[in-house]
Coordinates of C-alpha atoms (C1' of nucleotides) in Angstrom, one line a residue:
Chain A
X23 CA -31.5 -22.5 5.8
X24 CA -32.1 -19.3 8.0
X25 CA -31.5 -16.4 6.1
X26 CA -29.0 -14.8 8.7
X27 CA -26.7 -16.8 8.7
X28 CA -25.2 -15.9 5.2
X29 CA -23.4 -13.1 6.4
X30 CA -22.1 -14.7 9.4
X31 CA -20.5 -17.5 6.6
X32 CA -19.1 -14.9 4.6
X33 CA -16.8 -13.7 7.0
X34 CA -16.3 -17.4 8.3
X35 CA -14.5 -17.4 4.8
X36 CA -11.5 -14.8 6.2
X37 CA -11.5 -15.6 10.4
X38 CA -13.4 -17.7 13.0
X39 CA -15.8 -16.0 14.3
X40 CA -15.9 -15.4 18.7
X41 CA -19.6 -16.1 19.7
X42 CA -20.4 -12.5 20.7
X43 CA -19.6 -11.7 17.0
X44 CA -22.0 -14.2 15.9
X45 CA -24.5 -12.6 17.3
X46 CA -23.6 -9.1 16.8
X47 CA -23.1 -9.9 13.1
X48 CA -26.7 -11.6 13.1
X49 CA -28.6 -8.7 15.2
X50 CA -27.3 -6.1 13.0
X51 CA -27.6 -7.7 9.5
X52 CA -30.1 -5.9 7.5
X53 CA -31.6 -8.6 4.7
X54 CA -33.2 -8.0 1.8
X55 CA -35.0 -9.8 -0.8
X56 CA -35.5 -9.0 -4.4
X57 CA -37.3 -9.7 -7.3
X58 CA -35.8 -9.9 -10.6
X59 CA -35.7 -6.1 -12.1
X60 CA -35.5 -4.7 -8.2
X61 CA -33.1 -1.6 -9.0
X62 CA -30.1 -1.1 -6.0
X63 CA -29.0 2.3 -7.2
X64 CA -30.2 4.5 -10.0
X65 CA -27.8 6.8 -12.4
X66 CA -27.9 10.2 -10.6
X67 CA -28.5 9.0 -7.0
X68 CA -26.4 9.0 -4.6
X69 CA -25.9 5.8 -2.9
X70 CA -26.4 5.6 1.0
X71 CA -26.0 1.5 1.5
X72 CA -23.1 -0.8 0.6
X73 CA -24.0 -4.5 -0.6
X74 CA -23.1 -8.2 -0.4
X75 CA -24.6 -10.1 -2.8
X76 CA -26.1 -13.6 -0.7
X77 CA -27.5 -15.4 -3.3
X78 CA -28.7 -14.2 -7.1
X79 CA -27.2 -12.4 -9.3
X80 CA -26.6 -8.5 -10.1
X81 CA -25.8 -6.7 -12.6
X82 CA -24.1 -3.1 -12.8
X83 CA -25.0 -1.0 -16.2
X84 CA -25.2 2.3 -17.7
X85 CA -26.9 3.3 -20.2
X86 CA -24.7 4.6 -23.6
X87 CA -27.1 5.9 -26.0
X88 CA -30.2 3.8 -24.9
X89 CA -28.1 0.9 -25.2
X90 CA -27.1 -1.0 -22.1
X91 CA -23.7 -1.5 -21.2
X92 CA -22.9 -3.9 -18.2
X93 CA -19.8 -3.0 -16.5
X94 CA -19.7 -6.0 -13.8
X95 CA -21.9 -9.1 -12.4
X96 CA -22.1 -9.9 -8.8
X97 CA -23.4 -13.2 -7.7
X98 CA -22.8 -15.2 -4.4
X99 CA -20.5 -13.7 -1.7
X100 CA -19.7 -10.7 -3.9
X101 CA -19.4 -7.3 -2.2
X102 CA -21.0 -4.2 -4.2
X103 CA -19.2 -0.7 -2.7
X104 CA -20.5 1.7 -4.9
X105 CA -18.1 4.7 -6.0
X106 CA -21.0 7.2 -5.2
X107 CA -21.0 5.2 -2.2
X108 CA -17.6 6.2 -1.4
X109 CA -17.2 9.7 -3.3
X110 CA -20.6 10.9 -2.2
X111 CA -21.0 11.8 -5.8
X112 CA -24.6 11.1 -8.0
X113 CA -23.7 7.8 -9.3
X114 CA -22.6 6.8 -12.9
X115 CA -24.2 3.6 -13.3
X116 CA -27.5 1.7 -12.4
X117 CA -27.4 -1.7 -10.4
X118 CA -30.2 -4.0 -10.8
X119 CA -31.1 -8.1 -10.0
X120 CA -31.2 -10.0 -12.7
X121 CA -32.6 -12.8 -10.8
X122 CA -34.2 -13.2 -7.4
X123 CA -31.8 -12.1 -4.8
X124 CA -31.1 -12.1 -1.3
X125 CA -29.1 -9.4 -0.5
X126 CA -27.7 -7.9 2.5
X127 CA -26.9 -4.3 2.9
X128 CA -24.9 -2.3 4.8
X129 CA -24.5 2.0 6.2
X130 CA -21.7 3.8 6.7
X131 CA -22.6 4.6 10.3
X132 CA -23.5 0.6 11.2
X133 CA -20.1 -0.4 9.0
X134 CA -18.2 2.1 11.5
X135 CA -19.8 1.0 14.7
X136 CA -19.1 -2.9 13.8
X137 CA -15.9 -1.9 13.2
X138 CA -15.0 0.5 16.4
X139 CA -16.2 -2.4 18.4
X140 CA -13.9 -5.6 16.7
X141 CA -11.0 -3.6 15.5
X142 CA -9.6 -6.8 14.0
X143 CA -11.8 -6.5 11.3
X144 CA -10.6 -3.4 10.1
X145 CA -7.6 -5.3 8.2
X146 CA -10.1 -8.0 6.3
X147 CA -11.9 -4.9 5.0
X148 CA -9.0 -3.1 3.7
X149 CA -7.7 -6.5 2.2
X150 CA -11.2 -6.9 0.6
X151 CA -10.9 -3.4 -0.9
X152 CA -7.5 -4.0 -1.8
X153 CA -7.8 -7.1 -3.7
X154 CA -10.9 -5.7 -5.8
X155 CA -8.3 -2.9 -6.8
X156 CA -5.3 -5.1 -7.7
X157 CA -8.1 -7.5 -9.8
X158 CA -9.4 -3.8 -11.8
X159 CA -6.3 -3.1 -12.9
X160 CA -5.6 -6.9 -14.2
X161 CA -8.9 -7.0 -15.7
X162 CA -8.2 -3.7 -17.7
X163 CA -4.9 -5.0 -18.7
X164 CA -6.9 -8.0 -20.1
X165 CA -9.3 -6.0 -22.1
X166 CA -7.0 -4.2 -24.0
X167 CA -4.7 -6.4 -24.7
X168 CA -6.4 -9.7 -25.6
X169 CA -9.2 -10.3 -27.8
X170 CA -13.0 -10.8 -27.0
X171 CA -12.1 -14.8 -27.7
X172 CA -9.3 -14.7 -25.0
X173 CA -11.4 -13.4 -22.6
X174 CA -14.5 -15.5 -23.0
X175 CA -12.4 -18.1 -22.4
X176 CA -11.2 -16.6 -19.7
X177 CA -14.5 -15.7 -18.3
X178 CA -15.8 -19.5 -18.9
X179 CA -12.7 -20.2 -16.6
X180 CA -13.1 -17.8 -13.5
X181 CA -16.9 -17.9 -13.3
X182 CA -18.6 -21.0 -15.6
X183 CA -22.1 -20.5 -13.9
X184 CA -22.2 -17.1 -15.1
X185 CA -22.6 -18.7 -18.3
X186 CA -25.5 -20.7 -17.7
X187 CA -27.2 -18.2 -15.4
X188 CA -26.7 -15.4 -17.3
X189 CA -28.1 -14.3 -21.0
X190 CA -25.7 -14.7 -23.8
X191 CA -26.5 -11.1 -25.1
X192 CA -25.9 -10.0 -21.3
X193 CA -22.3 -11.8 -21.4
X194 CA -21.7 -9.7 -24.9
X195 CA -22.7 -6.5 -23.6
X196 CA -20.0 -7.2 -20.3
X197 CA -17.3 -8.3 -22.8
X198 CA -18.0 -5.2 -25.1
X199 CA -19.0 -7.1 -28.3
X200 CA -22.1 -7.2 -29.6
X201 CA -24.3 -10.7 -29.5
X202 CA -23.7 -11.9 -32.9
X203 CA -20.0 -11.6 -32.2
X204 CA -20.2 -14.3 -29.1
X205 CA -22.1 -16.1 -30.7
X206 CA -19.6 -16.5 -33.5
X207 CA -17.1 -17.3 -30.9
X208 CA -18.6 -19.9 -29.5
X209 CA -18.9 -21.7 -32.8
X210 CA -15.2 -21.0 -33.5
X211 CA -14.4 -22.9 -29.7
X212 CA -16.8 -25.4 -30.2
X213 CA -15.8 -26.7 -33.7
X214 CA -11.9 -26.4 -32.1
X215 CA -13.1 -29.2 -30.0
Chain B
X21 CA 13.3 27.8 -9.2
X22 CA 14.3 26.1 -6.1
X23 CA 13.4 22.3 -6.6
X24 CA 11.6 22.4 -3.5
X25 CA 9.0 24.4 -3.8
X26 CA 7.9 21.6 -6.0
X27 CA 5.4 20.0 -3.4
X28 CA 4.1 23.0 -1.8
X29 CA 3.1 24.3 -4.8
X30 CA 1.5 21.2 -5.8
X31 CA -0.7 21.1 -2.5
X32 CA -1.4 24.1 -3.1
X33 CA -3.8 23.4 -5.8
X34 CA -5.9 22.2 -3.1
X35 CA -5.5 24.7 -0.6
X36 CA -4.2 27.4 1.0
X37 CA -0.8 26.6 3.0
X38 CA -0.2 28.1 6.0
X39 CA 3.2 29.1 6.6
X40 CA 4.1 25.8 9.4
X41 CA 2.9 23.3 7.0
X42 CA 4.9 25.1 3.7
X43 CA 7.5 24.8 5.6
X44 CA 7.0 21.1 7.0
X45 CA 6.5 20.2 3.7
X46 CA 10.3 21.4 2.5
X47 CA 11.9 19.9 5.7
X48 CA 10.2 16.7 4.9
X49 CA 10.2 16.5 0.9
X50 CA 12.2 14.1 -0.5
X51 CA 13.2 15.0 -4.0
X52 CA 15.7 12.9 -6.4
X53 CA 16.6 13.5 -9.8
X54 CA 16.5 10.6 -12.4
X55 CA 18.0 10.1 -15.4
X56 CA 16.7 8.6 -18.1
X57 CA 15.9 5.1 -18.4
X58 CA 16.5 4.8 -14.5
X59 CA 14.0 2.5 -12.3
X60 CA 11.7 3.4 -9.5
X61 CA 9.8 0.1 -9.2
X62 CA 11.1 -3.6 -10.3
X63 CA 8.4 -6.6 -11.2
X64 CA 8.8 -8.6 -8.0
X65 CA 9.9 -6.0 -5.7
X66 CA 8.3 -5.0 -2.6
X67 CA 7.0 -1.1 -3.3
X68 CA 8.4 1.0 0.2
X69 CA 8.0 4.5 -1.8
X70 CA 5.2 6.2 -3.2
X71 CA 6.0 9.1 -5.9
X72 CA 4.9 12.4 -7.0
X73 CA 6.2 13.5 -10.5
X74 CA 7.2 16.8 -10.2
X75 CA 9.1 17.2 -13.6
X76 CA 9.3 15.0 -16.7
X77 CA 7.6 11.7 -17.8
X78 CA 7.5 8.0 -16.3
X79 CA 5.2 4.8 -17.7
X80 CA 4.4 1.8 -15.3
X81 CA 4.2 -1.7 -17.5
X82 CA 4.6 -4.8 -17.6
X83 CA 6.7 -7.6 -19.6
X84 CA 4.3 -9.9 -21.7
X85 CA 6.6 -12.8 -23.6
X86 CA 9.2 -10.1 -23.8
X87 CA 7.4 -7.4 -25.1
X88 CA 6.1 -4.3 -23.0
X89 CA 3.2 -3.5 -22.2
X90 CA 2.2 0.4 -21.3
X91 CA -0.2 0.2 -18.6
X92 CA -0.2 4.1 -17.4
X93 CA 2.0 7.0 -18.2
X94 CA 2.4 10.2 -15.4
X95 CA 3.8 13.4 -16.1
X96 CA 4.0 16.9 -13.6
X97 CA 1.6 16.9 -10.5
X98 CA 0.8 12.9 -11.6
X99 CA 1.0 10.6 -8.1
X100 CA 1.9 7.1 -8.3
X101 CA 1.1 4.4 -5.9
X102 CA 2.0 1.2 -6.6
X103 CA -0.9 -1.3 -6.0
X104 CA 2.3 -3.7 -4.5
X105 CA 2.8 0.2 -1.8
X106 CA -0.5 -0.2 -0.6
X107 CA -0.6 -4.1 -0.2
X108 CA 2.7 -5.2 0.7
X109 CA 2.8 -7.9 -2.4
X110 CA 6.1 -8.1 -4.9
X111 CA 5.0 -5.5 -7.5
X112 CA 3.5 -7.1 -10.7
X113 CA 4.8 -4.0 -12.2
X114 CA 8.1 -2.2 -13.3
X115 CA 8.4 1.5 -13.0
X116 CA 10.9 3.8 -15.0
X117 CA 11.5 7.0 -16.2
X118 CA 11.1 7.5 -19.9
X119 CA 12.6 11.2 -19.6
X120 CA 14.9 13.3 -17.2
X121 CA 12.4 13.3 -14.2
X122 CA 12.4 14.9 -10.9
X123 CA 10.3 12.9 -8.5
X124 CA 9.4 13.1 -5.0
X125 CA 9.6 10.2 -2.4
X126 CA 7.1 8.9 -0.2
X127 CA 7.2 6.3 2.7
X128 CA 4.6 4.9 5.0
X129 CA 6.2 6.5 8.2
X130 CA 6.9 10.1 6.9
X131 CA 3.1 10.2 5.4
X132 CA 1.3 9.4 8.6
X133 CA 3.8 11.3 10.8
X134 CA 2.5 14.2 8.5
X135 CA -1.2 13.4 8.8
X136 CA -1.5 13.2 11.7
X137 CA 0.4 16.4 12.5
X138 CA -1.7 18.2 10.1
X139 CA -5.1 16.2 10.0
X140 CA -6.8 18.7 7.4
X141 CA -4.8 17.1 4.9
X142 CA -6.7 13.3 5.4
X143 CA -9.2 14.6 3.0
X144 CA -7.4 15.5 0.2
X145 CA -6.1 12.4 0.3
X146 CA -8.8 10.1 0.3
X147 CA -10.3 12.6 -2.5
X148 CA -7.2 11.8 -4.6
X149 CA -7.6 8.2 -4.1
X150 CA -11.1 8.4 -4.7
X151 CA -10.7 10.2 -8.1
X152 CA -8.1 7.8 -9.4
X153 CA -9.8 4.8 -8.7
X154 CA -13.4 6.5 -10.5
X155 CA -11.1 7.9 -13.6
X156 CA -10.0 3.9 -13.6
X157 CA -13.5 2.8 -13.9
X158 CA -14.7 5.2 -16.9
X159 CA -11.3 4.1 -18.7
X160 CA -12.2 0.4 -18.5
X161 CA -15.7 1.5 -19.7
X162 CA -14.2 3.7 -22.1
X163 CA -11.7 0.4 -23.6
X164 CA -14.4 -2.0 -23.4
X165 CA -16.9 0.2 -25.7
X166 CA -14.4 2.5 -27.6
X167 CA -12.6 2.2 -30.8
X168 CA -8.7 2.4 -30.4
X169 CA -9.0 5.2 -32.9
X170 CA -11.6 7.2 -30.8
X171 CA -9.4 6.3 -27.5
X172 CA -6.4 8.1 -29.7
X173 CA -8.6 11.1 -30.1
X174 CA -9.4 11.1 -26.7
X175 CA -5.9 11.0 -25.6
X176 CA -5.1 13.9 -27.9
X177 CA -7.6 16.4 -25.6
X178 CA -7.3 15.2 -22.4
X179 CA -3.4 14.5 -22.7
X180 CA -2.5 16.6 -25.5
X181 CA 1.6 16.8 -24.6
X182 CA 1.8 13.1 -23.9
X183 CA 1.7 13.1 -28.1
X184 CA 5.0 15.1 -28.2
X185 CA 6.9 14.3 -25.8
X186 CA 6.5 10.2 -26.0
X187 CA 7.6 7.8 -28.8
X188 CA 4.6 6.7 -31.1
X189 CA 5.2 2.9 -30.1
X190 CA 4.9 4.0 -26.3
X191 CA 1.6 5.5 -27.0
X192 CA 0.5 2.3 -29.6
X193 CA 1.2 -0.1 -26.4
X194 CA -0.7 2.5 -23.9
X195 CA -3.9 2.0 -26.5
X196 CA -2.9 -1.8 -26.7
X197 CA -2.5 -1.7 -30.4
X198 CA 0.8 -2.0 -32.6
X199 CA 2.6 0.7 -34.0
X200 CA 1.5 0.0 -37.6
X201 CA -2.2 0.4 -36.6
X202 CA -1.2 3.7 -34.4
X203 CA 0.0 4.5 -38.0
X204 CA -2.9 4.0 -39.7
X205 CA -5.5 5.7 -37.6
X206 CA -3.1 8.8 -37.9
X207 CA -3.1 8.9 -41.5
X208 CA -7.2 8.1 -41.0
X209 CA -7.9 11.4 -38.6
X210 CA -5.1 13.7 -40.7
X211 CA -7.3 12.8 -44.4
X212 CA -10.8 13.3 -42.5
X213 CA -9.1 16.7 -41.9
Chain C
dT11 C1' -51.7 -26.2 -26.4
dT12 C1' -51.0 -22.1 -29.2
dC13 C1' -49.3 -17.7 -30.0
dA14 C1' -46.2 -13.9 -29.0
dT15 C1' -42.0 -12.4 -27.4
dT16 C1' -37.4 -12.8 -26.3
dT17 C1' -33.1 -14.8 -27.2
dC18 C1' -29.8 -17.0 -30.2
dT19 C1' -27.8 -18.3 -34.5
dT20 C1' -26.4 -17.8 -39.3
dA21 C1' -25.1 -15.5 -43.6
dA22 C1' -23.2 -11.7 -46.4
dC23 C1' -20.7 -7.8 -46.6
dC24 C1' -17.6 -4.0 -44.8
dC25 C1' -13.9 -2.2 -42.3
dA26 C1' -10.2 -1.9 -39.0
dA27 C1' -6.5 -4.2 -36.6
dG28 C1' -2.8 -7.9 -36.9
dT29 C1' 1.1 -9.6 -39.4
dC30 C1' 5.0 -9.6 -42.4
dA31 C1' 8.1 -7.2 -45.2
dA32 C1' 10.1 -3.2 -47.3
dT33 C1' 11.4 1.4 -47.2
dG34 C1' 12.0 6.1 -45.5
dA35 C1' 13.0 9.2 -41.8
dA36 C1' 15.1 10.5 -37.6
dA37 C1' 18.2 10.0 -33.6
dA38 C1' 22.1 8.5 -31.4
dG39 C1' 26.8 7.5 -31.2
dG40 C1' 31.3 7.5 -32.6
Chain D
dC26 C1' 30.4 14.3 -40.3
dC27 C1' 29.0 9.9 -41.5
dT28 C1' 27.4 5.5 -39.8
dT29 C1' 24.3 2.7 -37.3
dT30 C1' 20.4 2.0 -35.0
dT31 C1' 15.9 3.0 -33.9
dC32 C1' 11.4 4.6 -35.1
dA33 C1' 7.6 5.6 -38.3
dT34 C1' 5.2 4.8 -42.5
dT35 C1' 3.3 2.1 -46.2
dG36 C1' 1.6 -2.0 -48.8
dA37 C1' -0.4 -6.6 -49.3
dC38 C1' -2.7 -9.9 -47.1
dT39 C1' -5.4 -12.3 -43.2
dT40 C1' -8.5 -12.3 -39.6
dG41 C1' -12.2 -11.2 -36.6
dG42 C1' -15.7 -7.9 -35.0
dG43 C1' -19.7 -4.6 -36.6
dT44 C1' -23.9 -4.3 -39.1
dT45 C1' -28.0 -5.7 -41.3
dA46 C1' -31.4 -8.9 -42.1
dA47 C1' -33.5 -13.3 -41.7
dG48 C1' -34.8 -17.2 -39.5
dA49 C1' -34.6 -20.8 -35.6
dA50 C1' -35.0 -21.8 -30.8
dA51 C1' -36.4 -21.0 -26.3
dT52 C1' -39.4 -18.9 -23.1
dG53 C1' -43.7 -17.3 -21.2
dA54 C1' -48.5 -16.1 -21.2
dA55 C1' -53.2 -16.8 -22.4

DNA sequence: TTCATTTCTTAACCCAAGTCAATGAAAAGG
DNA sequence: CCTTTTCATTGACTTGGGTTAAGAAATGAA
């Protein structure tokens, strides 16, 4: 149940870790907990720290109009890079827990030293990076070519505890419908049996 | 009109060339003409080449139970890296010229033999990446929230040639939308005056 | 518990996109 | 040049999401 050893499991998930790792991993791992409404990044700032989601949820939103739009969720094991992160550009979007989270956060300079000192992690992080690019460009493929029912199926499929975890309206706003419109779909599916 | 000024001039909207690297860049560009209807990138293939369209028009898709699907278009000074380039993975994606096009070739080996020869370069680069994978983020936004008819009208000011130069069913299945509907939403904008 | 607030559902109506079919226009090929 | 094929438009109809408004259900605070 100690709290540093999340980090050390996520990367358990790719390689087995040496013991020095272990320890390098748990000596430098910067953990943080938030309440629920703790903002990451703001719209305008520029972001200096790169995430991993360790346990909670997270939501990533702008603001169109006064009305919120919610471009992603990240729950368990989910990285967050920021594009202002990587651009060094004022961010576009606001990232905020939407329930109590334990978070762990990473620099750019700490990120570079970990990696100058075990090399053969360099290729996990470029296959993180590149994976969460090949899924974008499915997931835009998705949205604009199947309808809002397709892909709430869908969504039930890849993540079900979003679902439950999650507000319906919130779930709307991510598939770009509005709330009255899930909750029609949800009739439609249910009375389908 | 020599063909292979092609690349230096389009580095040069990034900055000034010295004379070395100009002419590096011509010793080293790889340009090929295409005709037509000819193929740079087959689903299931491994990518080796990266492009740069220098002339004419090309469209990535896909085949969805037999019918295409338009998932980018690139004309003059467009780059195109295959997602399957950068990660080694059969491509998911064909690739094929939809006019006359002159394109130049990339490879893996030639790119970091230049890189490293002229490091200034790295930069620009990573800018380019950077910019294409933040332009993909507002564009996903931009499908999830928009109107196909409002996505039409943004395509006429950001790509206003695309319009003339591509078949109206192209652009339908770029908007994800059939051709009646592109149709339609024509006749709508053209009475609204 | 009770009350207030937030979230979810339902209904009625409108409008835009999908589908199917027919026709008109434009390109391509001989 | 004419023919054939491809592409674009239009109409009639269906369907599903947006909007507005109302009420039900869940949540939380006092």
């Amino acid at each position: 149940m100690n709290s540093e050893n999340f980090l050390v499991d996520y990367f358990s998930q790719y390689m087995t870790l040496s013991e020095e790792e272990v320890n390098i991993i748990k000596s430098e791992d910067i953990i943080r907990e938030y309440k629920k409404g703790d903002i990451l990044l703001r719209e305008g700032q520029l972001a200096k720290e790169c995430f991993l989601v360790l346990k909670g949820c997270v939501k990533r939103y702008y603001l169109d109009d006064g009305e919120e739009k919610i471009v992603e969720f990240y729950t368990e094991n989910d990285p967050i890079s920021p594009v202002s992160y990587i651009t060094k550009e004022p961010s576009q979007y606001n990232i905020s827990c939407i329930e109590p989270s334990i978070i762990s956060t990473g620099t750019e300079e700490r990120t570079q030293r970990f990696l100058q000192k075990f090399p053969r992690f360099v290729p996990i992080f470029i296959k993180i990076g590149e994976s969460l690019t090949a899924e974008k460009q499915v997931f835009l493929d998705e949205v604009k070519n199947l309808s809002p029912e397709v892909r709430y199926q869908k969504l039930l499929e890849t993540k079900p505890d979003l679902i439950n975890r999650v507000p319906q309206y919130m779930i709307a706003s991510y598939l770009g419908i509005q709330p009255e419109s899930l909750s029609r779909i949800r009739k439609r599916l249910w009375s389908d049996t």
